[in-house]
C-alpha positions as YAML, in Angstrom:
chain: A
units: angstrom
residues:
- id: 1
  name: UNK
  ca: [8.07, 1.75, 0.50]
- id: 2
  name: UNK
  ca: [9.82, 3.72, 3.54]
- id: 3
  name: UNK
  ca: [9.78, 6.70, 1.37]
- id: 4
  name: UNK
  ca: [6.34, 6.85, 0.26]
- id: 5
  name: UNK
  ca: [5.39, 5.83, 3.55]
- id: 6
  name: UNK
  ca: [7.38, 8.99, 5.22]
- id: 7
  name: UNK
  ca: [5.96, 11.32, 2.18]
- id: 8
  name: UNK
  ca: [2.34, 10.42, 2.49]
- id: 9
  name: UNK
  ca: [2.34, 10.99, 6.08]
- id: 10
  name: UNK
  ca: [4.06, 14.56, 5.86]
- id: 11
  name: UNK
  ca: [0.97, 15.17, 3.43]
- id: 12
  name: UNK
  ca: [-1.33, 15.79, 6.09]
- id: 13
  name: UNK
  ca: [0.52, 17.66, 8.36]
- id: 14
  name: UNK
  ca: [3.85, 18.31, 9.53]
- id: 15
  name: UNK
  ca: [5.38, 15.72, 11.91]
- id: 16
  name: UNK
  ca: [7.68, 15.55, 14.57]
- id: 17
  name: UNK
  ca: [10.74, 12.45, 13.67]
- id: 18
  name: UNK
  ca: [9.54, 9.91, 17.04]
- id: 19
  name: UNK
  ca: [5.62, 10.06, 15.28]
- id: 20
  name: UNK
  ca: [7.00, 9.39, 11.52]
- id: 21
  name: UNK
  ca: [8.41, 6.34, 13.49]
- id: 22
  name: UNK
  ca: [5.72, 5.63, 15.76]
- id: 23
  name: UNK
  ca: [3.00, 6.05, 12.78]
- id: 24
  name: UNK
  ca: [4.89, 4.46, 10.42]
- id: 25
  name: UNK
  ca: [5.97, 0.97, 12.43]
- id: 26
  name: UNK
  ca: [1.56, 1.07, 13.42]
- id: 27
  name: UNK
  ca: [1.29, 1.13, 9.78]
- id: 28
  name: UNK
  ca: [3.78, -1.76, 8.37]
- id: 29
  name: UNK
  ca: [3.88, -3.43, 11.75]
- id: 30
  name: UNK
  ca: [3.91, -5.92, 13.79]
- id: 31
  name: UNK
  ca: [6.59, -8.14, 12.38]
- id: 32
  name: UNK
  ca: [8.57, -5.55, 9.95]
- id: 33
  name: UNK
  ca: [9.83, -1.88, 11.67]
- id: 34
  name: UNK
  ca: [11.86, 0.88, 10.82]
- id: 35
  name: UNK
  ca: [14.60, 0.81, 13.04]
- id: 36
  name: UNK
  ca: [15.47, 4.56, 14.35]
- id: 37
  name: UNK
  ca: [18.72, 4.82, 12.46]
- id: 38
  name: UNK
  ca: [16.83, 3.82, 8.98]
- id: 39
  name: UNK
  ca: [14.32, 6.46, 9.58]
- id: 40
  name: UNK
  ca: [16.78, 8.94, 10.67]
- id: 41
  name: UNK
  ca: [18.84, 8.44, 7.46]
- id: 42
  name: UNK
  ca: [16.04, 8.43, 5.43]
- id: 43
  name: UNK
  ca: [15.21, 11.59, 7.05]
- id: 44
  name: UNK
  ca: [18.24, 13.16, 6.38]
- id: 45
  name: UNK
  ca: [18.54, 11.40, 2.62]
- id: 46
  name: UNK
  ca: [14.97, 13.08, 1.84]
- id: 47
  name: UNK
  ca: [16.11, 16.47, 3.46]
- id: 48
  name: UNK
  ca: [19.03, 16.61, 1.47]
- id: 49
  name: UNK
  ca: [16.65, 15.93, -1.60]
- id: 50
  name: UNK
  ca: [15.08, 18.93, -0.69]
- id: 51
  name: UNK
  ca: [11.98, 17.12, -0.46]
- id: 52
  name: UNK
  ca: [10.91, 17.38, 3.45]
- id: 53
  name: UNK
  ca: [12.21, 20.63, 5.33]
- id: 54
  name: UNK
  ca: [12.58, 21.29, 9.02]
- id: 55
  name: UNK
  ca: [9.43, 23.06, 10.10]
- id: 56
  name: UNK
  ca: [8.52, 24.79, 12.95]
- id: 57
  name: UNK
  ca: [7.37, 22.67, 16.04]
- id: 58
  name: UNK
  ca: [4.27, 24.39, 17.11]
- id: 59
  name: UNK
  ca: [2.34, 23.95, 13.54]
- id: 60
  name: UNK
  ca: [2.43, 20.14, 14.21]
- id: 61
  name: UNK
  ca: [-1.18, 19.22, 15.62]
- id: 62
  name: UNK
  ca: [0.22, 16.87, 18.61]
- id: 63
  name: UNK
  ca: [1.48, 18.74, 21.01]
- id: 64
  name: UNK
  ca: [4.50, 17.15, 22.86]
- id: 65
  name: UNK
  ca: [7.10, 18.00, 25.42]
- id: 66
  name: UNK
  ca: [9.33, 15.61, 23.63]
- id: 67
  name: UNK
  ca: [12.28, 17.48, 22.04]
- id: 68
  name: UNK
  ca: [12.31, 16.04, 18.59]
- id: 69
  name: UNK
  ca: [13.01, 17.42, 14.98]
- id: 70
  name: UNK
  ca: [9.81, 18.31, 13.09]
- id: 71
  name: UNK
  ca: [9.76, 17.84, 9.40]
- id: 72
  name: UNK
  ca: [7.22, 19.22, 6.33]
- id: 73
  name: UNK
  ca: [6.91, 18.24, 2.98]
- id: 74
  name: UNK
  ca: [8.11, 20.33, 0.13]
- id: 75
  name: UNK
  ca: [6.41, 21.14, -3.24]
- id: 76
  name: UNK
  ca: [9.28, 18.86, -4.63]
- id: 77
  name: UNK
  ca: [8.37, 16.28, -2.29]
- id: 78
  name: UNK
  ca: [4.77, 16.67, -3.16]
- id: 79
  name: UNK
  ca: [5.99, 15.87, -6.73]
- id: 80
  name: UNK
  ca: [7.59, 12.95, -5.63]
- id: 81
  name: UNK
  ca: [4.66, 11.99, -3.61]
- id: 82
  name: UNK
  ca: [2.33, 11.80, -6.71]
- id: 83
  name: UNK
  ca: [5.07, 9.99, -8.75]
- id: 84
  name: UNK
  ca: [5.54, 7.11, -5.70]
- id: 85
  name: UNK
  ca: [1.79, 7.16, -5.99]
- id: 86
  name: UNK
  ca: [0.84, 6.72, -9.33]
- id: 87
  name: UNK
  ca: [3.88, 3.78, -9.89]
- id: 88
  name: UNK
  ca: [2.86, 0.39, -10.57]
- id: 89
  name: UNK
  ca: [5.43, -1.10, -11.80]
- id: 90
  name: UNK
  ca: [8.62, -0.98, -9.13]
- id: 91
  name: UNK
  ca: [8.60, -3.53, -5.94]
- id: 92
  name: UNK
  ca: [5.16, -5.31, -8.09]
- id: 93
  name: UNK
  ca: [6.14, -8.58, -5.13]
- id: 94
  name: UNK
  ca: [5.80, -6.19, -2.52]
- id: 95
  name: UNK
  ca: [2.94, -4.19, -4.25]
- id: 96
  name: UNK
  ca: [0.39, -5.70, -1.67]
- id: 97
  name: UNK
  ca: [1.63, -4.01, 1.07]
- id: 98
  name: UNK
  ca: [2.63, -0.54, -1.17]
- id: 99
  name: UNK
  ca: [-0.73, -0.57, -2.28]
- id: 100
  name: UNK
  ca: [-2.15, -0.68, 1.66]
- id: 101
  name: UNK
  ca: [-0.09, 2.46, 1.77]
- id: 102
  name: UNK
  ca: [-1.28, 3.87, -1.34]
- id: 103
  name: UNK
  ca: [-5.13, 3.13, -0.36]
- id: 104
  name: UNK
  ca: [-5.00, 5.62, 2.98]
- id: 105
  name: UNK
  ca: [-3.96, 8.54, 0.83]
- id: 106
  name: UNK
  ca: [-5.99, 8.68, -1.95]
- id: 107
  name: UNK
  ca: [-7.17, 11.71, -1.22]
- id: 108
  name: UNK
  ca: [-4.47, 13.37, -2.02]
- id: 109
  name: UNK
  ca: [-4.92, 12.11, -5.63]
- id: 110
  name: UNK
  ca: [-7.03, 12.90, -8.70]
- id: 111
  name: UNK
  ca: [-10.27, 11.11, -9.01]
- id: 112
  name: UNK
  ca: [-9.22, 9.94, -12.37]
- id: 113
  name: UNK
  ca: [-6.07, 8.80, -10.61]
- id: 114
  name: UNK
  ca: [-7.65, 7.20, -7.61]
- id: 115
  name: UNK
  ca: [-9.89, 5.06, -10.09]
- id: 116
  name: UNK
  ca: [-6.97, 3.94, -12.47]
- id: 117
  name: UNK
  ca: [-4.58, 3.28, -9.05]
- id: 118
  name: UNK
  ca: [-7.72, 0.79, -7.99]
- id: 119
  name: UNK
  ca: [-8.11, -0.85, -11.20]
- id: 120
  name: UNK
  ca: [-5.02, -1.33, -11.41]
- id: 121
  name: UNK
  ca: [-4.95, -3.25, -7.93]
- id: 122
  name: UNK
  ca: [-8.06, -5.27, -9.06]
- id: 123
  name: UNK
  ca: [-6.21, -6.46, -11.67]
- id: 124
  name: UNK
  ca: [-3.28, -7.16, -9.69]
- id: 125
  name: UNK
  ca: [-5.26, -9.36, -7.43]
- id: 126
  name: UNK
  ca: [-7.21, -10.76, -10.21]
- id: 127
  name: UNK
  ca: [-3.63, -12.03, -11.81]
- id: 128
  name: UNK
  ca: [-2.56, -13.36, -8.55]
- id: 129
  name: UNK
  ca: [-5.85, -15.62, -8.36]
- id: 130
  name: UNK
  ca: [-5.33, -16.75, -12.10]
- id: 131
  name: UNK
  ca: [-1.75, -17.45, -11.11]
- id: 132
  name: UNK
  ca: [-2.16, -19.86, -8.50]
- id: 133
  name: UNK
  ca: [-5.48, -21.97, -10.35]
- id: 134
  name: UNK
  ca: [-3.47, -22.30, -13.27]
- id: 135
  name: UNK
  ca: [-1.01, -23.99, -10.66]
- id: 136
  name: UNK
  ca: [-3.96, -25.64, -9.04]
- id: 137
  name: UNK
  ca: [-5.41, -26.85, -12.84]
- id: 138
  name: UNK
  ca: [-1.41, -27.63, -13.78]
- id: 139
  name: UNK
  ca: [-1.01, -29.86, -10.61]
- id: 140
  name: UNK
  ca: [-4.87, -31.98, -10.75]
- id: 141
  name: UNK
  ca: [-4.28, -32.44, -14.66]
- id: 142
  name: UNK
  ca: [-0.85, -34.06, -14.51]
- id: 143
  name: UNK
  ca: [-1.30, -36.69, -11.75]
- id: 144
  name: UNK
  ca: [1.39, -38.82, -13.05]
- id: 145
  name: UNK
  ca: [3.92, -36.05, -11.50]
- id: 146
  name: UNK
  ca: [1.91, -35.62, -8.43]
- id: 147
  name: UNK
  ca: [1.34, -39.74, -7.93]
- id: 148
  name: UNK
  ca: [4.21, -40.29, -5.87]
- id: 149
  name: UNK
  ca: [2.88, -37.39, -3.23]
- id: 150
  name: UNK
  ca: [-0.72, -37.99, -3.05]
- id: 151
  name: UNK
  ca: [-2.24, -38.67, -0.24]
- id: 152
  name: UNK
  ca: [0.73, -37.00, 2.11]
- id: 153
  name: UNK
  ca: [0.71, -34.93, 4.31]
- id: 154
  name: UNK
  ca: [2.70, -32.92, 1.58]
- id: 155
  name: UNK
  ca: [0.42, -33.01, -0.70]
- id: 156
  name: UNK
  ca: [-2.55, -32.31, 1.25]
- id: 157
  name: UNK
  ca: [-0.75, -28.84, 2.73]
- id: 158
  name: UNK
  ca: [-0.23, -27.98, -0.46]
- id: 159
  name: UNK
  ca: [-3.47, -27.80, -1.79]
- id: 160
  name: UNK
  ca: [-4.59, -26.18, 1.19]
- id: 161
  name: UNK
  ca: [-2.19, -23.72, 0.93]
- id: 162
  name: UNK
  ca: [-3.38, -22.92, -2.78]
- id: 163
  name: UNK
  ca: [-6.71, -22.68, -1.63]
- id: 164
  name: UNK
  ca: [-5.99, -20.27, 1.77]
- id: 165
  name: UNK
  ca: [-3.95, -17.95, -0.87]
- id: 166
  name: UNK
  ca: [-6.67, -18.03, -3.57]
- id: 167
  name: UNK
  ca: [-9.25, -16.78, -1.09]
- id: 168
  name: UNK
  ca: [-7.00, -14.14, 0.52]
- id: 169
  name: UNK
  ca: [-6.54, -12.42, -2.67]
- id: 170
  name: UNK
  ca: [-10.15, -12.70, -3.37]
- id: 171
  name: UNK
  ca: [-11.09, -10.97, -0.36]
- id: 172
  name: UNK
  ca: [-7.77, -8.52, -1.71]
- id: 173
  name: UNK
  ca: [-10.13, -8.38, -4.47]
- id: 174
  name: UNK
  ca: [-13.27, -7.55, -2.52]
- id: 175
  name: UNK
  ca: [-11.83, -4.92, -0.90]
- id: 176
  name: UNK
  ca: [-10.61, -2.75, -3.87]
- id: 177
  name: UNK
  ca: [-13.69, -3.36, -5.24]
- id: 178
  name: UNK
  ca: [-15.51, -1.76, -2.30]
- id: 179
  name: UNK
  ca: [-13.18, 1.04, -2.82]
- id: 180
  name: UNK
  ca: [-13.56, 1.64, -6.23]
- id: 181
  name: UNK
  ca: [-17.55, 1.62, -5.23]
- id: 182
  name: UNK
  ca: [-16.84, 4.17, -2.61]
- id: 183
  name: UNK
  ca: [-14.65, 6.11, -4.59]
- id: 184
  name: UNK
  ca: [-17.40, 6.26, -7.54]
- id: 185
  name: UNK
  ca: [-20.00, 7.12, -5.18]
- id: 186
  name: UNK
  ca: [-18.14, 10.01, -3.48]
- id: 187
  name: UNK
  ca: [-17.28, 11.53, -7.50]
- id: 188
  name: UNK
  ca: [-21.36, 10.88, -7.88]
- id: 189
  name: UNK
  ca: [-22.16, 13.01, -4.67]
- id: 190
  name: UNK
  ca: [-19.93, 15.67, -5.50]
- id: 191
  name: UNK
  ca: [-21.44, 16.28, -8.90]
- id: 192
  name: UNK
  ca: [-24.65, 16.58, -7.06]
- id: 193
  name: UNK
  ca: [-23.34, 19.48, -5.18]
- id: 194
  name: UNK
  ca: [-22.11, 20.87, -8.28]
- id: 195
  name: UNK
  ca: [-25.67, 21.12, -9.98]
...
């Protein structure tokens, strides 16, 4: 995640090391940072890839006293970029938060890509909802192996709890739809240009 995170940012522009940190714990944050010496060897891992390169300080659009190494991305780390991208099936417990990630550079992609990345995540959430009422339907079908917890407090948190997650990944849901809407109706405008 660290490394797309560090790759997608260096797509924009090029960065001085304290604002891939600063930008990067604002985007994963509050309760999970990368420490300084993670970044910094992840830095240095990438450089050594030959996929970010120093770059000159002055072409980075923030302006700071600070002394700090500046870093660029690199055709090869552009490559990797689009492969990090495009990958669905690596990290698929943590692909909630990768996908976050993914969403704010889009851009960067295809429009073909954009719209299979978001399907993709639709589906995602739409197998995380089926997941947990098949638990629901498992667990109100088979009261003989719920009858010794029901009516605890046990048993009432946990059907709360399967209700709070079904609704956050339908609003998950909601939200890549809206994407996928926006991302259609952006392709629609700009074939209206084109005529």
């Amino acid at each position: 995640m660290y490394e797309l995170l560090v790759l997608s940012l260096l797509m924009k522009f090029p960065l001085h090391a304290y604002l891939i940190s600063k930008i990067s714990n604002d985007t994963i944050g509050p309760w999970e940072q990368v420490s300084r010496g993670t970044l910094s060897t992840l830095l240095n891992k990438l450089e050594k890839a030959g996929l970010i390169q120093e770059a000159d300080p002055a072409t980075v659009p923030f302006p700071t006293e600070r002394p700090s190494r500046t870093f660029e991305i690199t055709n090869k780390g552009k490559d990797r970029f689009f492969e990090l991208m495009m990958d669905t099936k690596k990290n698929v417990g943590n692909y909630q938060k990768i996908f976050h990630i993914k969403a704010i550079y889009l851009e960067f992609l295809s429009e073909e890509d954009q719209i299979y990345l978001v399907n993709h995540y639709i589906k995602y959430c739409q197998t995380a909802i089926e997941h947990i009422k098949t638990q629901q339907l498992e667990f109100d079908e088979n009261p003989e192996q719920v009858k010794s917890i029901q009516g605890t407090s046990f048993y009432s948190a946990i059907k709360s709890l399967m209700r709070l997650n079904t609704e956050q990944w339908s609003l998950e849901k909601q939200w890549a739809t809206h994407l996928k809407e926006q991302i259609m109706m952006s392709i629609k405008n700009e074939k209206r240009k084109d005529y």
